[in-house]
PDB file of C-alpha atoms in Angstrom:
ATOM      1  CA  MET Z   1     -40.953   6.356 -60.104  1.00 49.00           C
ATOM      2  CA  SER Z   2     -39.278   9.382 -61.889  1.00 51.00           C
ATOM      3  CA  GLY Z   3     -37.633  11.059 -58.817  1.00 65.00           C
ATOM      4  CA  ARG Z   4     -39.377  14.526 -59.846  1.00 70.00           C
ATOM      5  CA  PRO Z   5     -41.228  16.455 -57.144  1.00 79.00           C
ATOM      6  CA  PRO Z   6     -45.071  16.045 -57.912  1.00 84.00           C
ATOM      7  CA  ILE Z   7     -45.458  19.680 -58.815  1.00 90.00           C
ATOM      8  CA  ASN Z   8     -43.434  22.401 -60.696  1.00 92.00           C
ATOM      9  CA  HIS Z   9     -44.421  25.339 -58.683  1.00 90.00           C
ATOM     10  CA  GLU Z  10     -43.388  27.901 -61.222  1.00 93.00           C
ATOM     11  CA  THR Z  11     -45.732  26.145 -63.996  1.00 93.00           C
ATOM     12  CA  LEU Z  12     -48.386  26.042 -61.380  1.00 92.00           C
ATOM     13  CA  SER Z  13     -48.144  29.733 -60.738  1.00 91.00           C
ATOM     14  CA  ALA Z  14     -48.092  30.586 -64.094  1.00 94.00           C
ATOM     15  CA  ILE Z  15     -51.428  28.663 -64.570  1.00 92.00           C
ATOM     16  CA  ARG Z  16     -52.813  30.261 -61.833  1.00 91.00           C
ATOM     17  CA  LEU Z  17     -52.298  33.752 -63.026  1.00 91.00           C
ATOM     18  CA  GLU Z  18     -53.663  32.562 -66.529  1.00 93.00           C
ATOM     19  CA  LEU Z  19     -56.889  31.421 -65.470  1.00 91.00           C
ATOM     20  CA  GLY Z  20     -57.443  33.790 -62.353  1.00 89.00           C
ATOM     21  CA  ALA Z  21     -61.054  33.233 -60.771  1.00 88.00           C
ATOM     22  CA  HIS Z  22     -61.469  30.248 -63.139  1.00 91.00           C
ATOM     23  CA  PHE Z  23     -58.582  28.190 -61.664  1.00 90.00           C
ATOM     24  CA  PRO Z  24     -60.456  26.276 -58.753  1.00 89.00           C
ATOM     25  CA  ARG Z  25     -63.071  25.250 -61.270  1.00 90.00           C
ATOM     26  CA  ILE Z  26     -60.382  24.013 -63.828  1.00 91.00           C
ATOM     27  CA  LEU Z  27     -58.507  22.363 -61.242  1.00 92.00           C
ATOM     28  CA  GLY Z  28     -61.849  20.462 -60.338  1.00 92.00           C
ATOM     29  CA  TYR Z  29     -62.239  19.455 -64.135  1.00 94.00           C
ATOM     30  CA  PHE Z  30     -58.527  17.997 -63.902  1.00 94.00           C
ATOM     31  CA  ALA Z  31     -59.383  15.897 -60.864  1.00 94.00           C
ATOM     32  CA  GLU Z  32     -62.656  14.484 -62.483  1.00 95.00           C
ATOM     33  CA  ASP Z  33     -60.850  13.868 -65.961  1.00 95.00           C
ATOM     34  CA  GLY Z  34     -57.774  12.528 -64.134  1.00 96.00           C
ATOM     35  CA  VAL Z  35     -59.830   9.832 -62.563  1.00 96.00           C
ATOM     36  CA  LYS Z  36     -61.367   8.744 -65.621  1.00 97.00           C
ATOM     37  CA  SER Z  37     -58.013   8.733 -67.471  1.00 97.00           C
ATOM     38  CA  VAL Z  38     -56.416   6.545 -64.944  1.00 97.00           C
ATOM     39  CA  GLN Z  39     -59.065   4.126 -64.827  1.00 97.00           C
ATOM     40  CA  ALA Z  40     -59.162   4.051 -68.514  1.00 97.00           C
ATOM     41  CA  VAL Z  41     -55.453   3.445 -68.667  1.00 96.00           C
ATOM     42  CA  GLU Z  42     -55.446   0.754 -66.084  1.00 96.00           C
ATOM     43  CA  GLU Z  43     -58.372  -0.948 -68.087  1.00 96.00           C
ATOM     44  CA  ALA Z  44     -56.523  -0.615 -71.404  1.00 96.00           C
ATOM     45  CA  VAL Z  45     -53.285  -2.225 -69.580  1.00 95.00           C
ATOM     46  CA  ALA Z  46     -55.631  -5.006 -67.983  1.00 95.00           C
ATOM     47  CA  ASN Z  47     -56.810  -5.855 -71.549  1.00 96.00           C
ATOM     48  CA  ARG Z  48     -53.632  -5.497 -73.302  1.00 96.00           C
ATOM     49  CA  ASP Z  49     -55.243  -2.884 -75.809  1.00 97.00           C
ATOM     50  CA  ALA Z  50     -52.572  -0.584 -77.034  1.00 97.00           C
ATOM     51  CA  VAL Z  51     -55.127   1.451 -78.928  1.00 97.00           C
ATOM     52  CA  ALA Z  52     -57.482   2.205 -76.188  1.00 97.00           C
ATOM     53  CA  LEU Z  53     -54.293   3.325 -74.118  1.00 96.00           C
ATOM     54  CA  VAL Z  54     -53.362   6.044 -76.474  1.00 97.00           C
ATOM     55  CA  ARG Z  55     -56.046   8.551 -75.698  1.00 98.00           C
ATOM     56  CA  PRO Z  56     -56.202   8.520 -71.794  1.00 97.00           C
ATOM     57  CA  ALA Z  57     -52.772   8.554 -71.448  1.00 97.00           C
ATOM     58  CA  HIS Z  58     -52.376  11.577 -73.918  1.00 97.00           C
ATOM     59  CA  THR Z  59     -55.320  13.457 -72.250  1.00 97.00           C
ATOM     60  CA  LEU Z  60     -53.464  12.853 -68.674  1.00 97.00           C
ATOM     61  CA  LYS Z  61     -50.273  13.994 -70.122  1.00 97.00           C
ATOM     62  CA  GLY Z  62     -51.427  17.163 -71.338  1.00 96.00           C
ATOM     63  CA  GLU Z  63     -53.739  18.271 -68.373  1.00 96.00           C
ATOM     64  CA  ALA Z  64     -51.026  17.189 -65.969  1.00 96.00           C
ATOM     65  CA  LEU Z  65     -48.129  19.295 -67.662  1.00 96.00           C
ATOM     66  CA  GLN Z  66     -50.542  22.222 -67.906  1.00 95.00           C
ATOM     67  CA  PHE Z  67     -51.002  22.334 -64.163  1.00 95.00           C
ATOM     68  CA  GLY Z  68     -47.015  21.301 -63.454  1.00 95.00           C
ATOM     69  CA  ALA Z  69     -47.555  17.961 -62.350  1.00 95.00           C
ATOM     70  CA  GLU Z  70     -44.380  16.826 -64.296  1.00 95.00           C
ATOM     71  CA  ALA Z  71     -43.877  13.622 -62.725  1.00 93.00           C
ATOM     72  CA  LEU Z  72     -47.573  12.244 -63.722  1.00 95.00           C
ATOM     73  CA  GLY Z  73     -47.326  14.141 -67.032  1.00 96.00           C
ATOM     74  CA  TYR Z  74     -44.113  12.515 -67.971  1.00 95.00           C
ATOM     75  CA  ALA Z  75     -45.293   9.131 -66.842  1.00 94.00           C
ATOM     76  CA  ALA Z  76     -48.300   9.318 -69.178  1.00 96.00           C
ATOM     77  CA  GLU Z  77     -46.206  10.732 -71.871  1.00 96.00           C
ATOM     78  CA  HIS Z  78     -44.081   7.434 -71.761  1.00 95.00           C
ATOM     79  CA  ILE Z  79     -47.197   5.276 -71.521  1.00 96.00           C
ATOM     80  CA  GLU Z  80     -48.696   7.453 -74.589  1.00 97.00           C
ATOM     81  CA  THR Z  81     -45.263   6.803 -76.687  1.00 97.00           C
ATOM     82  CA  ALA Z  82     -45.327   3.217 -75.798  1.00 96.00           C
ATOM     83  CA  ALA Z  83     -48.973   2.695 -76.635  1.00 97.00           C
ATOM     84  CA  ARG Z  84     -48.555   4.482 -79.940  1.00 97.00           C
ATOM     85  CA  ALA Z  85     -45.267   2.404 -80.675  1.00 97.00           C
ATOM     86  CA  GLY Z  86     -47.596  -0.940 -80.010  1.00 97.00           C
ATOM     87  CA  VAL Z  87     -50.396   0.304 -82.168  1.00 97.00           C
ATOM     88  CA  GLU Z  88     -47.774   0.592 -85.057  1.00 97.00           C
ATOM     89  CA  ALA Z  89     -46.140  -2.479 -84.246  1.00 96.00           C
ATOM     90  CA  HIS Z  90     -49.430  -4.177 -83.778  1.00 96.00           C
ATOM     91  CA  GLU Z  91     -48.579  -5.549 -80.490  1.00 95.00           C
ATOM     92  CA  PHE Z  92     -49.234  -4.239 -76.857  1.00 95.00           C
ATOM     93  CA  PRO Z  93     -46.071  -2.934 -75.108  1.00 94.00           C
ATOM     94  CA  LEU Z  94     -45.663  -5.248 -72.191  1.00 93.00           C
ATOM     95  CA  ASP Z  95     -42.879  -3.568 -70.801  1.00 89.00           C
ATOM     96  CA  ILE Z  96     -45.213  -0.613 -69.480  1.00 90.00           C
ATOM     97  CA  VAL Z  97     -47.450  -3.126 -67.551  1.00 89.00           C
ATOM     98  CA  ASP Z  98     -46.295  -2.466 -64.284  1.00 86.00           C
ATOM     99  CA  PHE Z  99     -45.469   1.247 -65.146  1.00 79.00           C
ATOM    100  CA  GLY Z 100     -49.410   1.740 -66.000  1.00 81.00           C
ATOM    101  CA  TYR Z 101     -50.276   0.610 -62.590  1.00 84.00           C
ATOM    102  CA  LYS Z 102     -48.054   3.114 -61.140  1.00 89.00           C
ATOM    103  CA  LEU Z 103     -50.027   5.876 -62.439  1.00 93.00           C
ATOM    104  CA  ARG Z 104     -52.694   5.857 -59.869  1.00 95.00           C
ATOM    105  CA  PRO Z 105     -50.358   6.701 -57.155  1.00 95.00           C
ATOM    106  CA  LEU Z 106     -48.882   9.551 -59.082  1.00 94.00           C
ATOM    107  CA  PHE Z 107     -52.140  10.936 -59.908  1.00 96.00           C
ATOM    108  CA  GLU Z 108     -53.008  11.021 -56.236  1.00 95.00           C
ATOM    109  CA  GLU Z 109     -50.080  12.307 -55.122  1.00 94.00           C
ATOM    110  CA  ALA Z 110     -50.026  15.233 -57.682  1.00 94.00           C
ATOM    111  CA  LEU Z 111     -53.616  16.091 -56.915  1.00 93.00           C
ATOM    112  CA  VAL Z 112     -52.715  16.256 -53.216  1.00 92.00           C
ATOM    113  CA  ALA Z 113     -49.966  18.284 -53.907  1.00 89.00           C
ATOM    114  CA  LEU Z 114     -51.859  20.609 -56.138  1.00 89.00           C
ATOM    115  CA  GLN Z 115     -54.805  21.016 -53.841  1.00 86.00           C
ATOM    116  CA  HIS Z 116     -52.252  21.639 -51.003  1.00 84.00           C
ATOM    117  CA  ALA Z 117     -50.553  24.408 -53.153  1.00 77.00           C
ATOM    118  CA  VAL Z 118     -53.825  26.049 -53.978  1.00 76.00           C
ATOM    119  CA  ALA Z 119     -55.273  26.005 -50.556  1.00 74.00           C
ATOM    120  CA  PRO Z 120     -55.815  29.072 -48.728  1.00 70.00           C
ATOM    121  CA  LYS Z 121     -53.263  30.003 -46.223  1.00 65.00           C
ATOM    122  CA  PRO Z 122     -54.239  30.321 -42.845  1.00 66.00           C
ATOM    123  CA  ALA Z 123     -53.969  34.164 -41.677  1.00 62.00           C
ATOM    124  CA  VAL Z 124     -51.045  34.470 -38.937  1.00 62.00           C
ATOM    125  CA  ALA Z 125     -52.415  34.974 -35.626  1.00 60.00           C
ATOM    126  CA  THR Z 126     -51.289  37.972 -33.482  1.00 57.00           C
ATOM    127  CA  PRO Z 127     -50.752  37.045 -29.838  1.00 59.00           C
ATOM    128  CA  LEU Z 128     -53.440  38.093 -27.408  1.00 57.00           C
ATOM    129  CA  ARG Z 129     -52.443  40.794 -25.216  1.00 58.00           C
ATOM    130  CA  ARG Z 130     -52.904  39.872 -21.563  1.00 58.00           C
ATOM    131  CA  PRO Z 131     -54.601  42.286 -19.202  1.00 57.00           C
ATOM    132  CA  ALA Z 132     -52.170  43.959 -16.999  1.00 59.00           C
ATOM    133  CA  GLY Z 133     -53.144  42.256 -13.509  1.00 57.00           C
ATOM    134  CA  GLY Z 134     -53.088  38.777 -15.465  1.00 55.00           C
ATOM    135  CA  PHE Z 135     -56.107  36.597 -16.044  1.00 54.00           C
ATOM    136  CA  GLY Z 136     -59.126  36.824 -13.417  1.00 57.00           C
ATOM    137  CA  ARG Z 137     -57.158  39.569 -11.384  1.00 58.00           C
ATOM    138  CA  LYS Z 138     -58.576  43.008 -11.158  1.00 61.00           C
ATOM    139  CA  VAL Z 139     -56.616  45.655 -12.588  1.00 57.00           C
ATOM    140  CA  GLY Z 140     -55.686  48.685 -10.567  1.00 56.00           C
TER     141      GLY Z 140
END
């Protein structure tokens, strides 16, 4: 949709450093709030309600950009901008109908990428040392 990678890792690293031990909890809030925001955007698009579209798009934009989920954040920003213009014009911005329904896959992609980026990395296994005589053989 945007050609951007799902996550800007520099932004993600900065927010992880800033939040420290609170990062996993705040990321959990983003996941919960994001589901609600995406659903609200989809409902507003289905109901052709520009007013109802503004707040969830704005919320999703801010939270996504905070975590470096730029593709999602800029898509939500596009929707928010179009919705605000629609509110001013007293009409629903029909050009974003398809765009609004593409938000969920972007959200899911961003969430997977965020969770993957912050998952603990497995320790590097050291090779096992074999006994001098080989397996099952008596040494010396």
